[in-house]
Short mmCIF file of C-alpha atoms in Angstrom, two decimals:
data_model
loop_
_atom_site.label_atom_id
_atom_site.label_comp_id
_atom_site.label_asym_id
_atom_site.label_seq_id
_atom_site.Cartn_x
_atom_site.Cartn_y
_atom_site.Cartn_z
CA MET A 1442 -24.28 194.38 44.81
CA ASP A 1443 -22.63 194.16 48.22
CA PRO A 1444 -24.56 194.45 51.50
CA SER A 1445 -23.88 198.17 51.71
CA ASP A 1446 -25.38 198.83 48.25
CA LYS A 1447 -28.38 196.68 49.14
CA ALA A 1448 -28.94 198.61 52.36
CA ILE A 1449 -28.78 201.88 50.41
CA VAL A 1450 -31.28 200.69 47.77
CA ASN A 1451 -33.69 199.41 50.41
CA ARG A 1452 -33.42 202.58 52.48
CA LEU A 1453 -33.70 205.03 49.59
CA GLN A 1454 -36.81 203.40 48.13
CA GLN A 1455 -38.63 204.40 51.31
CA GLY A 1456 -38.02 208.11 50.95
CA PHE A 1457 -35.47 210.86 51.36
CA PRO A 1458 -35.61 213.75 53.83
CA ILE A 1459 -36.02 217.41 53.01
CA CYS A 1460 -33.35 219.16 55.11
CA ASP A 1461 -30.02 220.97 54.67
CA SER A 1462 -27.81 217.87 54.58
CA PRO A 1463 -30.12 214.96 53.70
CA PHE A 1464 -27.32 212.64 52.53
CA ARG A 1465 -25.52 213.04 55.85
CA TYR A 1466 -28.76 212.23 57.67
CA VAL A 1467 -29.31 209.02 55.66
CA ALA A 1468 -25.63 208.06 55.82
CA GLU A 1469 -25.71 208.28 59.61
CA GLU A 1470 -28.78 206.05 59.67
CA LEU A 1471 -26.96 203.52 57.50
CA GLY A 1472 -23.70 203.83 59.47
CA ILE A 1473 -21.58 204.89 56.50
CA ALA A 1474 -19.82 208.11 55.52
CA GLU A 1475 -21.76 210.73 53.60
CA SER A 1476 -19.11 210.67 50.85
CA GLU A 1477 -19.47 206.90 50.51
CA LEU A 1478 -23.25 207.15 50.20
CA LEU A 1479 -22.89 209.78 47.46
CA ALA A 1480 -20.24 207.77 45.62
CA ARG A 1481 -22.22 204.52 45.74
CA LEU A 1482 -25.38 206.27 44.64
CA GLN A 1483 -23.54 207.80 41.72
CA THR A 1484 -22.19 204.39 40.68
CA MET A 1485 -25.57 202.67 40.98
CA LEU A 1486 -27.20 205.36 38.83
CA ALA A 1487 -24.40 205.17 36.25
CA GLU A 1488 -24.67 201.38 36.10
CA GLY A 1489 -28.46 201.44 35.88
CA VAL A 1490 -29.06 199.58 39.17
CA LEU A 1491 -31.17 202.63 39.96
CA SER A 1492 -33.13 204.22 37.11
CA ARG A 1493 -33.50 207.48 38.95
CA PHE A 1494 -33.26 209.23 42.29
CA GLY A 1495 -35.37 212.21 43.26
CA PRO A 1496 -38.95 213.39 43.64
CA MET A 1497 -41.58 211.19 42.00
CA TYR A 1498 -44.22 213.57 40.73
CA HIS A 1499 -47.84 212.50 40.49
CA ALA A 1500 -49.30 213.60 37.15
CA GLU A 1501 -52.93 213.53 38.23
CA GLN A 1502 -52.32 215.51 41.43
CA MET A 1503 -50.76 218.24 39.29
CA GLY A 1504 -53.89 218.36 37.16
CA GLY A 1505 -52.45 216.14 34.43
CA ALA A 1506 -53.27 212.64 33.27
CA LEU A 1507 -51.71 209.20 33.00
CA THR A 1508 -52.69 206.32 30.82
CA LEU A 1509 -51.41 202.86 29.93
CA ALA A 1510 -51.37 202.11 26.22
CA ALA A 1511 -50.34 199.18 24.06
CA LEU A 1512 -49.36 198.52 20.45
CA LYS A 1513 -49.25 195.41 18.25
CA VAL A 1514 -45.93 195.98 16.55
CA PRO A 1515 -44.82 193.74 13.66
CA ASP A 1516 -41.57 192.03 14.75
CA ASP A 1517 -39.55 193.48 11.89
CA ARG A 1518 -40.56 197.02 12.89
CA PHE A 1519 -40.08 196.66 16.64
CA ASP A 1520 -36.88 198.72 17.08
CA GLU A 1521 -38.02 201.42 14.69
CA VAL A 1522 -41.38 201.79 16.45
CA ALA A 1523 -39.73 201.79 19.90
CA GLU A 1524 -37.57 204.69 18.76
CA ILE A 1525 -40.60 206.64 17.51
CA VAL A 1526 -42.61 206.01 20.69
CA ASN A 1527 -39.71 206.75 23.07
CA ALA A 1528 -39.04 210.08 21.35
CA PHE A 1529 -42.35 211.41 22.72
CA PRO A 1530 -41.54 213.27 25.96
CA GLU A 1531 -44.97 212.24 27.28
CA VAL A 1532 -43.88 208.56 27.24
CA ALA A 1533 -42.67 208.00 30.81
CA HIS A 1534 -42.09 204.22 30.62
CA ASN A 1535 -42.08 201.72 27.79
CA TYR A 1536 -41.77 197.93 28.07
CA ALA A 1537 -41.57 195.09 25.59
CA ARG A 1538 -43.89 192.23 26.64
CA ASN A 1539 -44.33 188.68 25.36
CA HIS A 1540 -47.76 189.02 23.78
CA VAL A 1541 -49.34 189.99 20.45
CA LEU A 1542 -49.73 193.38 22.14
CA ASN A 1543 -45.96 193.55 22.48
CA MET A 1544 -45.25 197.17 23.41
CA TRP A 1545 -46.74 198.75 26.54
CA PHE A 1546 -46.11 202.34 27.53
CA VAL A 1547 -47.32 204.89 30.06
CA LEU A 1548 -48.23 208.36 28.87
CA ALA A 1549 -48.12 211.28 31.30
CA THR A 1550 -49.51 214.60 30.12
CA GLU A 1551 -49.91 217.95 31.81
CA LYS A 1552 -53.56 218.28 30.82
CA PRO A 1553 -56.09 215.44 30.54
CA GLU A 1554 -57.20 216.49 27.06
CA GLN A 1555 -53.64 216.04 25.75
CA VAL A 1556 -53.82 212.25 26.10
CA SER A 1557 -55.95 211.73 23.04
CA ALA A 1558 -53.87 214.22 21.02
CA VAL A 1559 -50.62 212.40 21.89
CA ILE A 1560 -52.23 209.05 21.08
CA GLY A 1561 -53.27 210.45 17.71
CA ARG A 1562 -49.72 211.63 17.04
CA ILE A 1563 -48.30 208.21 17.99
CA GLU A 1564 -50.80 206.52 15.66
CA ASP A 1565 -49.85 208.87 12.82
CA ALA A 1566 -46.12 208.45 13.42
CA THR A 1567 -46.21 204.64 13.68
CA GLY A 1568 -49.15 203.80 11.42
CA LEU A 1569 -50.39 201.48 14.20
CA ALA A 1570 -53.56 201.56 16.32
CA VAL A 1571 -52.97 202.44 19.99
CA TYR A 1572 -54.96 200.46 22.56
CA ASN A 1573 -55.68 203.06 25.24
CA MET A 1574 -56.28 201.59 28.71
CA PRO A 1575 -56.70 204.45 31.20
CA LYS A 1576 -57.34 203.34 34.75
CA ILE A 1577 -60.96 203.14 35.84
CA SER A 1578 -60.08 202.37 39.49
CA GLU A 1579 -56.74 202.30 41.29
CA TYR A 1580 -56.74 199.61 43.98
CA TYR A 1581 -53.07 199.85 44.98
CA VAL A 1582 -49.74 201.33 43.92
CA GLY A 1583 -46.81 200.52 46.14
CA LEU A 1584 -44.48 197.70 47.08
CA GLN A 1585 -40.80 198.26 47.30
CA LEU A 1586 -38.51 195.59 45.89
CA GLU A 1587 -36.01 194.14 48.31
CA ALA A 1588 -32.47 194.39 47.00
CA MET B 980 -53.66 222.86 38.81
CA ASN B 981 -52.27 223.10 42.34
CA ILE B 982 -48.84 224.36 41.33
CA ASP B 983 -47.67 227.89 40.59
CA ALA B 984 -44.87 229.11 38.35
CA VAL B 985 -42.20 228.68 41.04
CA ASP B 986 -43.33 225.13 41.85
CA ARG B 987 -43.14 224.47 38.17
CA GLN B 988 -39.52 225.67 38.00
CA ILE B 989 -38.66 223.38 40.90
CA ILE B 990 -40.38 220.44 39.21
CA GLN B 991 -38.48 221.07 35.99
CA ALA B 992 -35.19 221.29 37.84
CA THR B 993 -35.72 218.03 39.77
CA GLN B 994 -37.87 215.74 37.61
CA ALA B 995 -34.81 214.04 36.11
CA GLY B 996 -33.33 213.60 39.57
CA LEU B 997 -31.79 215.40 42.54
CA PRO B 998 -28.18 216.58 42.25
CA LEU B 999 -25.78 214.15 43.94
CA VAL B 1000 -24.08 216.68 46.17
CA ALA B 1001 -24.05 217.01 49.94
CA GLN B 1002 -26.63 219.81 49.85
CA PRO B 1003 -28.89 218.97 46.91
CA TYR B 1004 -31.70 221.40 47.77
CA GLN B 1005 -29.16 224.23 48.06
CA ALA B 1006 -27.87 223.29 44.59
CA VAL B 1007 -31.39 223.41 43.13
CA ALA B 1008 -32.03 226.75 44.87
CA GLU B 1009 -28.83 228.26 43.46
CA GLU B 1010 -29.66 227.03 39.98
CA LEU B 1011 -33.06 228.70 40.17
CA GLY B 1012 -31.99 231.82 42.08
CA LEU B 1013 -34.35 231.06 44.98
CA PRO B 1014 -33.77 230.92 48.74
CA VAL B 1015 -33.11 227.32 49.83
CA GLU B 1016 -35.80 227.57 52.54
CA ASP B 1017 -38.32 228.36 49.82
CA VAL B 1018 -37.31 225.32 47.75
CA MET B 1019 -37.50 223.02 50.78
CA GLN B 1020 -40.86 224.41 51.92
CA ARG B 1021 -42.36 224.03 48.48
CA LEU B 1022 -41.09 220.46 48.10
CA ALA B 1023 -42.48 219.61 51.55
CA ARG B 1024 -45.83 221.15 50.63
CA MET B 1025 -45.98 219.27 47.31
CA GLN B 1026 -45.20 216.05 49.17
CA ARG B 1027 -47.97 216.72 51.72
CA ASP B 1028 -50.42 217.44 48.90
CA GLY B 1029 -49.50 214.23 47.07
CA ILE B 1030 -48.03 216.09 44.08
CA ILE B 1031 -44.81 214.30 45.05
CA ARG B 1032 -45.55 210.63 45.83
CA ARG B 1033 -42.18 210.45 47.53
CA ILE B 1034 -38.56 211.51 47.11
CA ALA B 1035 -36.79 208.22 46.61
CA ALA B 1036 -34.66 205.89 44.54
CA VAL B 1037 -36.30 203.91 41.75
CA PRO B 1038 -34.52 200.60 41.20
CA ASN B 1039 -34.25 198.76 37.90
CA HIS B 1040 -36.01 195.55 38.94
CA TYR B 1041 -33.92 193.39 36.59
CA LYS B 1042 -30.72 194.62 38.22
CA LEU B 1043 -32.11 193.61 41.63
CA GLY B 1044 -32.67 190.09 40.32
CA TYR B 1045 -36.40 190.41 39.62
CA ARG B 1046 -36.34 188.91 36.14
CA TYR B 1047 -39.97 187.81 36.04
CA ASN B 1048 -42.08 190.97 36.04
CA GLY B 1049 -45.52 189.86 35.06
CA MET B 1050 -48.49 191.99 34.20
CA THR B 1051 -51.32 189.62 35.08
CA VAL B 1052 -54.60 190.49 33.38
CA TRP B 1053 -57.97 189.00 34.27
CA ASP B 1054 -61.45 189.00 32.76
CA VAL B 1055 -63.63 189.54 35.82
CA ALA B 1056 -67.38 190.19 35.63
CA ASP B 1057 -67.90 193.93 36.07
CA ARG B 1058 -70.20 193.43 39.05
CA TYR B 1059 -67.37 191.75 41.00
CA VAL B 1060 -64.41 193.87 40.03
CA ASP B 1061 -64.70 196.58 42.70
CA SER B 1062 -64.88 194.00 45.48
CA LEU B 1063 -62.17 191.69 44.06
CA GLY B 1064 -59.70 194.41 43.01
CA PRO B 1065 -58.90 195.51 46.58
CA GLN B 1066 -58.50 191.85 47.65
CA VAL B 1067 -55.96 191.21 44.88
CA ALA B 1068 -54.23 194.48 45.78
CA GLU B 1069 -53.81 193.26 49.36
CA LEU B 1070 -51.68 190.28 48.31
CA PRO B 1071 -48.18 191.15 49.55
CA PHE B 1072 -46.41 190.59 46.21
CA VAL B 1073 -48.73 192.78 44.08
CA SER B 1074 -47.12 196.16 43.30
CA HIS B 1075 -49.87 197.79 41.24
CA CYS B 1076 -53.52 196.86 40.78
CA TYR B 1077 -56.02 198.63 38.54
CA GLN B 1078 -59.32 198.23 36.78
CA ARG B 1079 -58.93 199.19 33.10
CA PRO B 1080 -61.26 199.10 30.08
CA ARG B 1081 -61.61 196.02 27.88
CA HIS B 1082 -60.95 196.21 24.14
CA LEU B 1083 -63.28 193.55 22.78
CA PRO B 1084 -63.04 191.18 21.05
CA ASP B 1085 -59.26 190.74 21.31
CA TRP B 1086 -58.66 192.15 24.81
CA PRO B 1087 -61.32 190.99 27.31
CA TYR B 1088 -59.29 191.79 30.45
CA ASN B 1089 -60.39 194.46 32.94
CA LEU B 1090 -58.33 193.72 36.09
CA PHE B 1091 -54.56 194.27 36.02
CA ALA B 1092 -52.13 193.22 38.78
CA MET B 1093 -48.32 193.44 38.56
CA VAL B 1094 -46.22 190.71 40.17
CA HIS B 1095 -42.43 190.43 40.51
CA GLY B 1096 -40.45 187.22 40.93
CA LYS B 1097 -36.76 186.40 41.05
CA THR B 1098 -37.53 182.99 39.50
CA GLU B 1099 -40.18 181.77 37.10
CA GLN B 1100 -41.52 179.54 39.89
CA ASP B 1101 -41.92 182.54 42.21
CA ALA B 1102 -43.90 184.39 39.58
CA GLU B 1103 -46.02 181.32 38.77
CA ARG B 1104 -46.84 180.85 42.44
CA GLN B 1105 -47.93 184.49 42.64
CA VAL B 1106 -50.17 184.10 39.58
CA ALA B 1107 -51.63 180.89 41.05
CA ALA B 1108 -52.44 182.70 44.29
CA ILE B 1109 -54.34 185.41 42.40
CA ALA B 1110 -56.15 182.72 40.35
CA GLU B 1111 -57.18 180.96 43.54
CA LEU B 1112 -58.48 184.17 45.09
CA LEU B 1113 -60.54 185.04 42.01
CA GLY B 1114 -61.77 181.49 41.43
CA GLU B 1115 -64.55 181.15 38.88
CA ARG B 1116 -65.21 184.86 38.95
CA ALA B 1117 -62.23 185.21 36.57
CA ARG B 1118 -63.36 183.87 33.20
CA SER B 1119 -59.87 183.94 31.69
CA HIS B 1120 -56.45 185.43 32.27
CA GLU B 1121 -53.01 185.93 30.75
CA VAL B 1122 -49.60 186.89 32.11
CA LEU B 1123 -47.51 189.28 30.04
CA TYR B 1124 -43.88 189.23 31.13
CA SER B 1125 -41.70 192.20 30.34
CA THR B 1126 -38.84 191.18 28.09
CA LYS B 1127 -37.06 194.53 27.89
CA ILE B 1128 -37.22 198.01 29.40
CA LEU B 1129 -37.39 200.30 26.38
CA LYS B 1130 -37.67 203.55 28.38
CA LYS B 1131 -37.96 204.45 32.05
CA THR B 1132 -37.61 208.13 32.67
CA GLY B 1133 -40.65 208.96 34.75
CA LEU B 1134 -42.86 211.98 34.28
CA ARG B 1135 -41.51 215.03 32.44
CA ILE B 1136 -43.16 218.40 32.15
CA GLY B 1137 -42.05 220.72 29.39
CA GLY B 1138 -40.52 224.17 29.63
#
């Protein structure tokens, strides 16, 4: 990443305006052309430097629910189970972690009561017990990573 | 539910991302057959109400050089957790901090804090700082580093 990409990543983590020409507005702030901002953003999304760009919706504020869940997946089934879990549209993120509980995913559902149904379907589809760890208290969600 | 059918259409059209064109809200409005002012007003309202946390870029932390993304988990006595959680959350390198249920006997941890380091030493220093803050009130802890992103799409609502 060159300094211009870094400046774009740092700026765009903070938020994006709602106006007629928001890219022009941000490009002017950054001192680059609007077309360059769009092109660099496109490249960074295509290369996976950015996983997404747009509104981040808050499941609970829309009346839905979020939970963190984990699985103990036998090593020789890891890829197969990842494929099964990822195929659920309710799975928003999924990470491999270096622990006996080696697969950790976030479920987002439109209605709170759907969480247990989706967990049941994941248990049926994988044959594994899901450790459900919904939040009891949220102390902080934030921090932007400096590029 | 604080969203109506039109909000829902806008969410479905934008949850995978905004179009990368000079006038992205106009593009969404045309796709949905709505006036652009309506789309912008509704997005602004959803942002005010916290339905949209923010409109922003989400980086892949590995690609930014943050290779050591640790989920630190701590077994803290329940009577302390609501006073210690906010203190851990205030540490400048903690990105998320939650109280979650234990799953005894194999999962005794109830306080979760995410840390991000560019080197193993950075991450270890961050874990040590949390350990120092918690002191003897943390009976045990572990750090689970992510080894691979298997999926990262964000929230999706169905049609």
